């Protein structure tokens, strides 16, 4: 028999914890630069993700790596993997 298991690569992003007020959840801000198509200047785009933190061990200002996962709640689809 053939083994048809699919290897799924989850996205990983690096960001900064900007809020740790929720239980088992931290808000992580991920920033990257974009180039304006007409003016050719770079500007910063920041996205905020709610990430699962089981033991509330990450505090404001921590640089962390988050990984995409199955939906854990209405807005939470990421989990914190490690601190950088």
Coordinates of N, CA, C and O in Angstrom, one line a residue, residues 2-84:
X2 N 0.3 2.3 -0.6 CA 1.0 3.5 -0.7 C 0.7 4.4 0.5 O -0.4 4.5 0.9
X3 N 1.7 5.1 1.0 CA 1.5 6.0 2.1 C 1.3 7.4 1.6 O 2.2 8.1 1.1
X4 N 0.0 7.9 1.6 CA -0.3 9.2 1.0 C -0.4 10.3 2.1 O -1.4 11.0 2.1
X5 N 0.6 10.4 2.9 CA 0.5 11.4 3.9 C 1.1 12.7 3.3 O 2.1 12.7 2.6
X6 N 0.4 13.8 3.6 CA 0.8 15.1 3.1 C 1.5 15.9 4.1 O 1.1 16.0 5.3
X7 N 2.7 16.4 3.8 CA 3.5 17.2 4.7 C 3.1 18.6 4.5 O 3.2 19.2 3.4
X8 N 2.6 19.2 5.6 CA 2.1 20.6 5.5 C 3.2 21.5 6.2 O 3.6 21.3 7.3
X9 N 3.6 22.5 5.4 CA 4.5 23.5 6.0 C 3.7 24.7 6.4 O 2.9 25.3 5.7
X10 N 3.8 25.0 7.7 CA 3.1 26.1 8.2 C 3.9 27.4 8.1 O 5.1 27.4 8.3
X11 N 3.2 28.5 7.9 CA 4.0 29.8 7.8 C 4.5 30.2 9.2 O 3.8 29.9 10.2
X12 N 5.7 30.8 9.2 CA 6.3 31.3 10.5 C 6.6 32.7 10.3 O 7.2 33.1 9.2
X13 N 6.3 33.5 11.3 CA 6.6 35.0 11.2 C 7.3 35.4 12.5 O 7.1 34.7 13.5
X14 N 8.0 36.5 12.4 CA 8.7 37.0 13.6 C 8.1 38.4 13.9 O 7.9 39.2 13.0
X15 N 7.7 38.6 15.2 CA 7.1 39.8 15.6 C 7.3 40.2 17.0 O 8.1 39.5 17.7
X16 N 6.7 41.3 17.5 CA 6.9 41.8 18.8 C 5.6 41.7 19.5 O 4.5 42.0 19.0
X17 N 5.6 41.2 20.8 CA 4.4 41.1 21.6 C 4.0 42.5 22.0 O 4.8 43.2 22.6
X18 N 2.7 42.9 21.6 CA 2.3 44.3 22.0 C 1.2 44.3 23.0 O 0.9 45.3 23.6
X19 N 0.6 43.1 23.3 CA -0.4 43.0 24.4 C -0.4 41.6 24.9 O -0.4 40.6 24.2
X20 N -0.4 41.5 26.3 CA -0.5 40.2 26.9 C -1.6 40.2 28.0 O -1.5 39.5 29.0
X21 N -2.6 41.0 27.8 CA -3.7 41.2 28.8 C -4.7 40.0 28.8 O -5.4 39.8 29.8
X22 N -4.8 39.3 27.7 CA -5.8 38.2 27.6 C -5.2 36.9 28.2 O -4.0 36.8 28.3
X23 N -6.1 36.0 28.6 CA -5.7 34.7 29.1 C -5.3 33.8 28.0 O -6.1 33.6 27.1
X24 N -4.1 33.3 28.0 CA -3.6 32.3 27.1 C -3.5 32.9 25.6 O -3.5 32.1 24.7
X25 N -3.5 34.2 25.5 CA -3.4 34.9 24.2 C -2.5 36.1 24.3 O -2.5 36.8 25.3
X26 N -1.7 36.3 23.3 CA -0.9 37.5 23.2 C -1.1 38.1 21.8 O -1.3 37.3 20.8
X27 N -1.1 39.4 21.7 CA -1.2 40.0 20.4 C 0.2 40.3 19.9 O 1.0 41.0 20.6
X28 N 0.5 39.9 18.7 CA 1.9 40.0 18.1 C 1.8 40.9 16.9 O 1.0 40.6 16.0
X29 N 2.6 41.9 16.9 CA 2.7 42.8 15.7 C 3.8 42.4 14.8 O 5.0 42.3 15.3
X30 N 3.5 42.1 13.6 CA 4.5 41.7 12.6 C 4.6 42.9 11.5 O 3.6 43.3 10.9
X31 N 5.8 43.4 11.4 CA 6.1 44.5 10.5 C 6.9 44.1 9.3 O 7.8 43.3 9.4
X32 N 6.6 44.7 8.1 CA 7.5 44.5 7.0 C 7.4 45.8 6.1 O 6.5 46.6 6.3
X33 N 8.4 45.9 5.2 CA 8.4 47.1 4.4 C 7.8 46.8 3.0 O 8.1 45.7 2.4
X34 N 7.1 47.8 2.4 CA 6.6 47.7 1.1 C 7.1 48.9 0.3 O 7.4 49.9 0.8
X35 N 7.2 48.7 -1.0 CA 7.7 49.8 -1.9 C 6.5 50.4 -2.6 O 5.7 49.6 -3.2
X36 N 6.3 51.7 -2.6 CA 5.2 52.3 -3.3 C 5.4 52.2 -4.8 O 6.5 52.5 -5.3
X37 N 4.4 51.8 -5.5 CA 4.5 51.5 -6.9 C 4.9 52.8 -7.8 O 5.6 52.7 -8.7
X38 N 4.3 53.9 -7.4 CA 4.6 55.1 -8.2 C 5.8 55.9 -7.6 O 6.6 56.3 -8.4
X39 N 5.8 56.1 -6.3 CA 6.8 57.0 -5.8 C 8.1 56.3 -5.3 O 9.1 56.9 -5.0
X40 N 8.1 54.9 -5.4 CA 9.2 54.1 -5.1 C 9.9 54.3 -3.8 O 11.0 54.0 -3.6
X41 N 9.1 54.8 -2.8 CA 9.6 54.9 -1.5 C 9.1 53.7 -0.7 O 8.1 53.1 -1.0
X42 N 9.8 53.4 0.4 CA 9.5 52.3 1.2 C 8.7 52.8 2.4 O 8.9 53.9 3.0
X43 N 7.7 52.0 2.8 CA 6.9 52.4 4.0 C 6.6 51.1 4.7 O 6.7 50.0 4.2
X44 N 6.3 51.2 6.1 CA 6.2 50.1 6.9 C 4.7 49.7 7.0 O 3.9 50.6 7.3
X45 N 4.4 48.4 6.9 CA 3.1 47.8 7.1 C 3.1 46.9 8.3 O 4.0 46.1 8.4
X46 N 2.2 47.2 9.2 CA 2.2 46.3 10.5 C 0.9 45.6 10.5 O -0.2 46.2 10.4
X47 N 1.0 44.3 10.8 CA -0.2 43.5 11.0 C -0.2 42.9 12.4 O 0.9 42.6 12.9
X48 N -1.3 42.8 13.0 CA -1.4 42.3 14.4 C -2.2 41.0 14.4 O -3.2 40.9 13.8
X49 N -1.5 40.0 15.0 CA -2.1 38.7 15.0 C -2.3 38.3 16.5 O -1.5 38.5 17.3
X50 N -3.5 37.6 16.8 CA -3.7 37.0 18.1 C -3.1 35.6 18.1 O -3.4 34.8 17.2
X51 N -2.2 35.4 19.0 CA -1.4 34.1 19.0 C -1.6 33.4 20.4 O -1.7 34.1 21.4
X52 N -1.7 32.1 20.3 CA -1.9 31.3 21.5 C -0.6 31.2 22.3 O 0.4 30.9 21.8
X53 N -0.8 31.5 23.6 CA 0.4 31.3 24.5 C -0.1 30.6 25.8 O -0.8 31.2 26.6
X54 N 0.1 29.3 25.8 CA -0.5 28.4 26.8 C -0.2 28.9 28.3 O -1.1 28.9 29.1
X55 N 1.0 29.3 28.6 CA 1.3 29.6 30.0 C 1.5 31.1 30.3 O 2.0 31.4 31.3
X56 N 1.1 31.9 29.3 CA 1.2 33.4 29.5 C 2.7 33.8 29.8 O 2.9 34.6 30.7
X57 N 3.6 33.1 29.2 CA 5.0 33.4 29.5 C 5.7 34.5 28.8 O 6.8 34.9 29.1
X58 N 5.0 35.1 27.8 CA 5.5 36.1 26.9 C 4.9 37.5 27.3 O 3.7 37.6 27.5
X59 N 5.8 38.5 27.5 CA 5.4 39.8 28.0 C 5.6 40.8 26.9 O 6.2 40.6 25.9
X60 N 5.0 42.0 27.1 CA 5.2 43.1 26.2 C 6.6 43.4 25.8 O 7.5 43.4 26.7
X61 N 6.9 43.5 24.5 CA 8.3 43.8 24.1 C 9.1 42.6 23.7 O 10.1 42.8 23.1
X62 N 8.6 41.4 24.0 CA 9.3 40.2 23.7 C 9.3 40.0 22.2 O 8.2 40.1 21.5
X63 N 10.4 39.6 21.5 CA 10.4 39.3 20.1 C 10.2 37.8 20.1 O 10.9 37.0 20.7
X64 N 9.2 37.4 19.3 CA 8.8 36.0 19.3 C 8.6 35.5 17.8 O 8.5 36.3 16.9
X65 N 8.6 34.2 17.7 CA 8.2 33.5 16.4 C 6.9 32.9 16.5 O 6.6 32.1 17.5
X66 N 6.0 33.2 15.6 CA 4.6 32.6 15.6 C 4.5 31.7 14.4 O 5.1 31.9 13.4
X67 N 3.6 30.7 14.6 CA 3.4 29.7 13.5 C 1.9 29.5 13.3 O 1.1 29.5 14.2
X68 N 1.5 29.4 12.0 CA 0.1 29.3 11.7 C -0.4 27.9 12.1 O 0.4 26.9 12.1
X69 N -1.6 27.8 12.6 CA -2.2 26.6 13.1 C -3.7 26.6 12.8 O -4.2 27.5 12.1
X70 N -4.4 25.5 13.2 CA -5.8 25.4 13.0 C -6.5 26.5 13.8 O -5.9 27.0 14.7
X71 N -7.7 26.9 13.4 CA -8.4 27.9 14.2 C -8.6 27.5 15.6 O -9.2 26.4 15.9
X72 N -8.2 28.3 16.6 CA -8.3 28.0 18.0 C -9.5 28.8 18.6 O -10.0 28.4 19.7
X73 N -9.9 29.9 18.0 CA -11.1 30.6 18.4 C -11.5 31.5 17.2 O -11.0 31.3 16.1
X74 N -12.4 32.4 17.5 CA -12.9 33.2 16.4 C -11.8 34.0 15.6 O -11.8 34.0 14.4
X75 N -10.8 34.5 16.3 CA -9.8 35.3 15.7 C -8.4 34.7 15.8 O -7.4 35.3 15.3
X76 N -8.2 33.6 16.5 CA -6.9 33.1 16.8 C -6.6 32.0 15.9 O -7.1 30.9 16.0
X77 N -5.5 32.2 15.0 CA -5.1 31.1 14.1 C -3.6 31.0 14.2 O -3.0 30.4 13.2
X78 N -2.9 31.5 15.2 CA -1.5 31.4 15.3 C -1.1 30.9 16.7 O -1.9 31.1 17.6
X79 N 0.1 30.3 16.8 CA 0.6 30.0 18.2 C 2.0 30.4 18.3 O 2.7 30.5 17.3
X80 N 2.4 30.8 19.5 CA 3.8 31.3 19.7 C 4.7 30.0 19.8 O 4.4 29.2 20.7
X81 N 5.7 30.0 19.0 CA 6.7 28.9 19.0 C 7.8 29.1 20.0 O 8.1 28.2 20.9
X82 N 8.4 30.3 19.9 CA 9.6 30.5 20.8 C 9.9 32.0 20.9 O 9.4 32.8 20.1
X83 N 10.7 32.3 21.9 CA 11.2 33.7 22.0 C 12.6 33.8 21.3 O 13.4 32.8 21.4
X84 N 12.8 34.9 20.6 CA 14.1 35.0 19.9 C 15.1 35.6 20.8 O 14.9 36.4 21.7

